[in-house]
XYZ file of C-alpha atoms in Angstrom:
479
model
C 83.629 122.385 64.327
C 86.175 124.336 62.718
C 87.488 124.274 59.020
C 90.950 125.226 59.771
C 91.775 125.705 56.054
C 88.997 128.154 55.545
C 89.117 129.735 58.992
C 85.209 129.018 58.824
C 83.009 127.329 60.874
C 81.679 124.063 59.381
C 78.093 124.028 59.583
C 77.734 120.390 59.543
C 79.591 119.922 63.236
C 80.548 122.810 64.757
C 77.215 122.783 67.248
C 78.766 119.469 68.505
C 81.482 121.623 70.464
C 78.561 123.935 71.752
C 76.409 121.082 72.945
C 74.137 120.818 70.451
C 72.689 117.863 68.617
C 72.228 117.274 64.993
C 68.471 117.034 63.757
C 66.992 116.676 60.398
C 68.422 117.680 57.263
C 71.041 117.213 54.043
C 73.775 117.628 56.211
C 75.883 116.309 53.016
C 74.133 119.337 50.934
C 74.787 121.563 53.543
C 78.298 121.215 53.847
C 78.938 121.135 50.063
C 77.086 124.358 49.499
C 78.939 126.104 52.293
C 82.420 124.741 50.471
C 81.385 126.327 46.977
C 81.030 129.987 49.032
C 77.369 129.837 48.265
C 75.081 132.139 50.353
C 73.637 130.413 53.136
C 71.492 131.780 55.959
C 70.500 131.205 59.404
C 67.485 131.557 61.598
C 68.438 130.548 64.728
C 65.286 130.609 67.843
C 66.909 129.277 70.510
C 70.189 128.229 72.844
C 73.467 130.804 73.125
C 74.071 133.292 70.420
C 77.470 133.710 72.021
C 79.155 131.605 69.487
C 77.915 134.058 65.948
C 80.686 136.902 67.990
C 83.402 134.531 66.744
C 85.518 135.283 63.374
C 84.772 131.915 61.953
C 80.798 132.433 62.264
C 81.240 135.847 59.969
C 79.541 133.550 56.837
C 76.748 132.137 59.472
C 74.616 135.275 60.502
C 70.608 136.003 60.779
C 68.815 135.926 58.107
C 67.712 139.415 57.761
C 64.546 139.357 55.497
C 63.012 136.593 53.874
C 64.802 133.620 52.946
C 65.476 133.563 49.125
C 63.539 130.470 47.523
C 65.769 127.506 46.795
C 68.951 128.712 49.015
C 70.880 126.845 51.519
C 69.582 127.470 55.323
C 70.614 126.335 58.288
C 68.458 126.526 61.779
C 69.677 126.438 65.472
C 66.504 125.925 67.648
C 63.801 123.464 69.220
C 61.236 123.033 66.373
C 62.066 119.467 64.749
C 61.112 120.666 60.754
C 61.146 123.833 59.950
C 61.551 123.154 56.118
C 65.514 124.309 56.873
C 68.482 122.794 54.986
C 69.369 120.980 58.225
C 68.791 121.428 61.843
C 71.065 121.873 64.958
C 68.918 121.591 68.507
C 70.162 123.301 71.166
C 69.293 121.388 74.701
C 66.491 123.692 75.519
C 63.455 122.020 76.756
C 62.033 120.358 79.686
C 59.596 117.468 79.754
C 57.535 117.793 82.958
C 56.372 114.423 83.671
C 53.864 112.985 86.525
C 52.526 109.153 86.297
C 50.423 106.847 88.395
C 52.232 104.079 90.238
C 54.210 101.651 88.417
C 53.157 103.256 84.978
C 55.461 101.663 82.543
C 58.035 103.022 79.768
C 56.094 102.654 76.896
C 52.703 104.952 78.368
C 55.118 107.395 79.477
C 57.129 107.141 75.864
C 53.529 107.785 74.145
C 53.226 110.704 76.303
C 56.410 112.321 75.508
C 56.219 111.310 72.015
C 52.785 112.834 71.598
C 53.517 116.127 73.794
C 56.817 117.153 71.558
C 54.689 116.332 67.688
C 51.624 118.355 69.224
C 54.255 121.320 68.920
C 56.577 120.137 66.321
C 59.432 120.403 68.693
C 62.393 118.467 68.158
C 63.620 115.268 70.798
C 66.677 116.139 70.009
C 66.296 119.377 72.030
C 65.207 117.794 75.371
C 67.599 118.523 78.118
C 65.851 116.780 80.848
C 62.967 115.036 82.627
C 61.800 116.549 85.824
C 59.222 115.505 88.437
C 57.690 115.427 91.821
C 60.504 113.958 94.024
C 58.384 110.725 95.267
C 58.529 109.627 91.483
C 62.270 109.331 91.630
C 62.339 105.754 91.775
C 59.665 105.173 89.133
C 60.728 102.291 87.578
C 59.213 103.304 84.258
C 60.319 107.056 84.684
C 64.239 105.653 84.776
C 63.989 103.369 82.035
C 62.834 106.274 79.610
C 65.202 108.364 81.141
C 68.151 106.021 80.648
C 67.028 105.082 77.333
C 67.373 108.633 76.200
C 70.075 109.280 78.084
C 68.128 112.259 79.868
C 68.961 113.581 83.006
C 66.326 113.564 85.671
C 65.576 116.652 87.958
C 63.547 116.080 91.203
C 61.362 118.545 93.407
C 59.350 118.668 95.988
C 55.857 119.278 96.489
C 56.295 122.756 98.352
C 58.642 123.964 95.384
C 56.038 122.438 92.479
C 52.991 124.327 94.678
C 54.899 127.657 94.368
C 54.911 128.014 90.745
C 51.938 129.225 89.146
C 50.470 127.244 86.222
C 47.338 127.115 83.923
C 46.015 123.738 84.419
C 46.390 123.152 87.953
C 44.181 120.178 90.060
C 42.428 120.430 93.575
C 42.237 116.529 93.298
C 46.060 116.241 92.305
C 46.800 118.863 95.124
C 45.110 116.720 97.818
C 46.926 113.550 96.498
C 50.670 114.553 96.442
C 50.517 117.879 97.817
C 50.673 120.470 94.858
C 48.202 121.166 92.247
C 50.714 120.295 89.353
C 53.136 117.894 88.850
C 53.820 118.300 84.996
C 53.480 121.946 84.337
C 55.403 122.599 87.635
C 58.025 120.614 86.780
C 58.881 121.807 83.522
C 58.931 125.527 84.868
C 60.962 124.816 87.644
C 63.447 122.629 85.416
C 63.995 124.889 82.338
C 64.325 128.050 85.078
C 63.845 131.919 85.197
C 62.029 133.204 82.322
C 61.235 129.886 81.092
C 57.844 129.372 78.664
C 55.390 126.890 78.498
C 54.875 125.468 75.270
C 52.905 122.488 75.518
C 50.328 122.400 78.851
C 49.860 118.908 80.056
C 49.138 116.399 77.979
C 47.821 113.312 79.506
C 48.056 109.424 77.782
C 46.698 106.240 79.572
C 48.243 102.775 78.376
C 45.939 99.722 77.922
C 45.772 96.723 80.478
C 46.083 98.512 83.671
C 49.579 99.786 81.929
C 49.493 102.783 84.206
C 48.868 106.661 83.128
C 51.117 109.566 82.268
C 51.089 112.723 81.863
C 53.740 115.566 79.828
C 54.173 118.883 79.979
C 57.081 120.970 77.706
C 58.726 124.007 79.167
C 61.084 126.176 76.962
C 64.696 127.463 79.092
C 66.649 130.752 78.176
C 69.679 128.908 78.342
C 70.550 125.783 77.443
C 71.792 122.586 79.673
C 73.688 119.808 78.967
C 76.333 119.318 81.660
C 77.362 115.718 80.625
C 78.407 117.278 77.282
C 80.726 119.742 78.684
C 83.888 120.611 80.468
C 85.428 122.999 82.457
C 89.496 122.832 82.372
C 91.545 124.882 84.644
C 94.494 126.295 82.347
C 97.772 127.226 83.813
C 99.087 129.651 81.191
C 102.700 129.872 82.673
C 104.584 133.050 82.891
C 103.432 134.371 79.724
C 106.173 133.239 76.785
C 103.934 130.973 74.587
C 107.141 128.157 74.499
C 106.571 127.944 78.406
C 103.563 126.245 77.842
C 102.998 123.289 78.908
C 101.443 120.383 76.503
C 98.410 119.759 78.503
C 97.718 123.663 79.052
C 97.967 123.856 75.184
C 95.963 120.624 74.122
C 93.020 122.087 76.214
C 93.223 125.407 75.025
C 93.096 123.921 71.700
C 90.216 121.949 72.371
C 88.350 124.688 74.185
C 84.814 126.020 72.893
C 85.444 129.494 75.036
C 88.508 130.873 76.714
C 87.475 132.898 80.073
C 90.367 134.753 81.709
C 91.490 137.850 82.499
C 92.405 140.396 79.514
C 96.304 140.831 79.884
C 96.892 137.040 80.151
C 94.837 136.329 77.244
C 96.315 138.728 75.610
C 99.767 136.316 75.927
C 97.693 133.796 74.628
C 96.303 135.081 71.597
C 98.597 134.015 68.568
C 97.183 130.568 69.698
C 93.434 131.235 69.542
C 91.482 129.836 66.730
C 88.882 131.711 64.518
C 85.827 129.884 66.151
C 87.290 130.184 70.054
C 85.568 132.637 71.914
C 87.157 134.845 74.559
C 85.015 136.090 77.310
C 87.455 139.052 78.825
C 87.535 139.091 83.088
C 88.013 142.008 85.255
C 91.228 142.023 87.948
C 89.329 141.374 91.065
C 86.170 139.734 89.435
C 87.675 136.319 89.806
C 84.280 134.524 91.182
C 82.716 135.918 88.354
C 84.895 134.409 85.772
C 84.583 130.941 87.641
C 80.757 131.161 87.889
C 80.344 132.875 84.090
C 82.956 129.309 82.641
C 80.670 127.052 85.061
C 77.693 127.957 83.462
C 79.141 127.803 80.100
C 80.141 124.363 80.740
C 77.118 123.070 82.025
C 75.552 124.262 78.418
C 77.953 121.426 77.070
C 80.306 123.497 75.999
C 84.105 123.385 76.968
C 85.387 126.322 78.468
C 89.110 126.883 79.408
C 89.260 128.893 82.467
C 92.900 130.854 82.227
C 95.179 131.675 84.572
C 98.379 132.952 84.639
C 101.249 130.653 86.342
C 99.611 127.652 87.587
C 96.031 127.215 88.078
C 96.461 125.488 91.897
C 99.030 127.994 93.207
C 96.839 131.581 94.189
C 95.021 130.739 90.760
C 91.423 129.926 89.451
C 91.286 126.362 90.118
C 90.100 126.538 93.963
C 87.388 129.182 93.417
C 85.949 127.055 90.252
C 86.389 123.450 92.297
C 84.205 125.599 95.332
C 81.534 126.343 92.645
C 81.858 122.920 91.313
C 81.580 120.889 94.366
C 78.586 123.002 94.871
C 76.399 121.413 92.157
C 74.755 118.232 92.504
C 76.900 115.471 91.230
C 74.770 114.703 88.690
C 74.452 118.189 87.266
C 78.486 118.387 87.110
C 80.320 119.192 83.759
C 83.848 117.125 83.491
C 86.335 118.887 85.232
C 90.331 119.435 85.035
C 93.270 120.992 85.729
C 96.087 121.267 83.684
C 99.406 123.026 85.402
C 101.882 125.545 84.061
C 104.872 126.934 84.935
C 104.680 129.152 88.026
C 106.868 131.985 89.086
C 108.389 130.264 91.347
C 109.840 127.159 89.135
C 110.394 129.938 86.655
C 112.615 131.918 89.151
C 114.326 128.862 90.403
C 114.980 127.969 86.646
C 116.679 131.218 86.308
C 118.758 131.186 89.349
C 120.424 127.976 89.040
C 119.198 126.078 92.187
C 117.688 128.274 95.462
C 115.122 125.510 95.951
C 117.169 122.578 96.883
C 116.368 122.192 100.221
C 112.910 123.059 101.855
C 111.174 126.197 100.511
C 107.830 127.520 101.108
C 105.786 130.118 99.793
C 103.944 132.884 100.972
C 101.539 135.758 99.868
C 102.260 138.969 101.427
C 98.448 140.088 100.425
C 96.138 140.661 103.223
C 92.793 141.116 100.810
C 91.524 137.749 101.704
C 93.887 136.273 104.620
C 94.107 138.368 107.595
C 97.783 140.006 108.462
C 98.127 138.420 111.807
C 97.720 134.870 110.554
C 100.432 135.716 107.585
C 102.965 137.357 110.632
C 102.322 133.693 112.159
C 103.262 132.053 108.635
C 106.452 134.103 108.015
C 107.750 133.787 111.616
C 107.213 130.104 111.834
C 109.104 129.964 107.886
C 112.020 132.088 109.516
C 112.185 129.787 112.780
C 112.297 127.203 110.271
C 115.182 128.098 108.006
C 112.959 128.166 104.831
C 113.680 129.653 101.686
C 110.415 131.933 101.256
C 109.048 133.224 97.909
C 106.911 135.845 98.584
C 104.256 136.654 95.995
C 102.421 139.461 95.817
C 104.575 141.591 97.944
C 103.239 145.273 97.293
C 100.266 147.094 95.247
C 99.271 150.869 95.315
C 97.812 150.449 98.775
C 99.904 147.930 100.448
C 103.399 149.335 101.244
C 104.246 147.922 105.171
C 104.030 143.945 104.358
C 107.551 143.980 102.984
C 109.188 145.852 105.335
C 107.649 144.117 108.107
C 108.157 140.291 106.311
C 112.086 142.068 106.070
C 112.030 142.423 109.979
C 110.397 138.824 110.826
C 113.282 137.020 108.253
C 115.857 139.171 110.225
C 115.075 137.773 113.338
C 116.339 134.821 112.511
C 118.773 134.943 109.497
C 121.852 137.114 108.280
C 121.315 140.300 106.272
C 123.593 139.198 103.854
C 121.072 136.442 103.096
C 121.086 136.378 99.236
C 117.866 137.812 98.139
C 116.477 137.815 94.508
C 113.914 140.331 92.856
C 112.224 138.449 89.541
C 109.814 140.358 87.788
C 107.943 139.515 84.795
C 109.728 136.475 84.437
C 109.786 135.039 80.629
C 107.952 137.828 79.390
C 110.035 140.780 77.514
C 109.761 142.859 80.646
C 112.130 140.562 82.374
C 114.092 141.521 84.946
C 116.287 139.732 87.712
C 117.853 141.925 90.523
C 119.867 140.360 93.553
C 120.227 142.282 96.314
C 120.208 141.325 100.282
C 118.101 140.704 103.082
C 119.360 143.798 104.664
C 119.336 145.945 101.545
C 115.365 144.671 100.354
C 113.067 148.046 100.094
C 109.247 147.788 99.265
C 110.013 150.617 96.397
C 112.298 147.510 94.496
C 109.112 145.811 93.730
C 105.610 145.606 92.659
C 102.736 143.606 92.061
C 104.486 141.649 89.175
C 107.287 140.862 91.286
C 108.516 137.567 92.997
C 110.919 137.739 95.993
C 112.847 134.831 96.615
C 114.537 135.037 100.223
C 117.728 132.728 100.647
C 118.268 130.301 103.521
C 120.883 130.511 106.291
C 122.689 128.014 103.742
C 121.745 130.039 100.478
C 125.038 131.445 98.198
C 125.272 133.952 95.885
C 127.683 133.875 92.979
C 127.733 135.973 90.146
C 123.922 135.702 88.962
C 123.966 132.099 90.229
C 122.144 131.082 93.729
C 122.483 127.845 95.439
C 121.151 126.271 98.415
C 122.836 122.978 99.010
C 120.627 119.870 100.535
C 124.079 117.911 101.100
C 124.962 114.888 98.628
C 128.229 115.827 97.970
C 127.028 119.640 97.898
C 129.506 120.737 100.026
C 132.042 121.792 97.863
C 132.481 125.434 98.688
C 130.669 127.897 96.596
C 131.577 131.317 97.853
C 129.075 134.459 98.058
C 129.417 137.012 95.551
């Protein structure tokens, strides 16, 4: 949806990346007028407006007044025909359907068509179908949804009965336990602040082919998880030349970037003008995951960005937990694109410190009790692991590193090599080599990785080597 040559959105295809469907219009004429830099007005009636904040959308801004006659303009919304040159339709309409047992698909098609046409609504703006749970196995209803590729949401009678509707029926309530199926189901699926655009319409088929009711509700937020994707991107240590090809591709394909501001700043040279950037706050990781997942459920491809590797103390875990909480049919695509971790970068800078068994332990007790961290440190010391310590210190935490040092000293020599690695692969990079006995808390901060060798780790000059055998017993003297 982006014209890289002009740095502008391509009006005839940008909506696809937002999960929208193209509607009626002279698309060729619209694209031609845009290419000729003609003035072009925009009228957006529904769907997310966040895309308008991107640099590439500068020429597609809402009309400030009456539309000039004869000039091309673009409509974004749920109506089918507005007089616009072309139409984009966000998935914001929910069809509430009720039917008699064994109602045929043709009857359901007819009631849907009549309901949409009565209000000038676009079928391309339909997000899905909703009904009573006992209707979830109706063949005609399932065939309708399959034919149009509309997802089906079902609700219990109690859930529907709790929703105020204008046309409830006591007869229906006695039969199925709720005074409304069509209207209540449409409003329930459309969610908070939904509007009922079309009250229930009834269509009866001929020759005992059944009867159906339909109502249409407008949702505040689009919903098209089948068109969306959530990509967890590990951005590596920060230098763009350390970004993996898979991570770079995921960033390029995304409509929206979500992440902690300083991490996004390092990637800014790669962001296209059409890509929206949403900066999060440190400590609000759960909120970032929820924001990214909500956008993906709207039909967008979203890059949720961590530094290092998303799967190592990153956002892959909390994002996956949120994603798994959704019903399976409501999940967008989900993928994790690994990045180079601080541990890997440190190993590369130091040469060969991880040639034998090693472990990674975070000293932050914000989410893990210190007693548990202490047990892990004791086990690592007893097992003679090379130990990588993440989050060694913060403004509030200063004692943990010294206790970790004490625990490790109980099982290995004070001369054990230690590497203090700060801001790896960034302009501020600094690596300090010291020993376990000399390690102090004032030597580190939250941007530091501390790598503690095992009993066999040796230092020579600026290199660390942990032998593993394989003919590596040639003596490497400690420096």
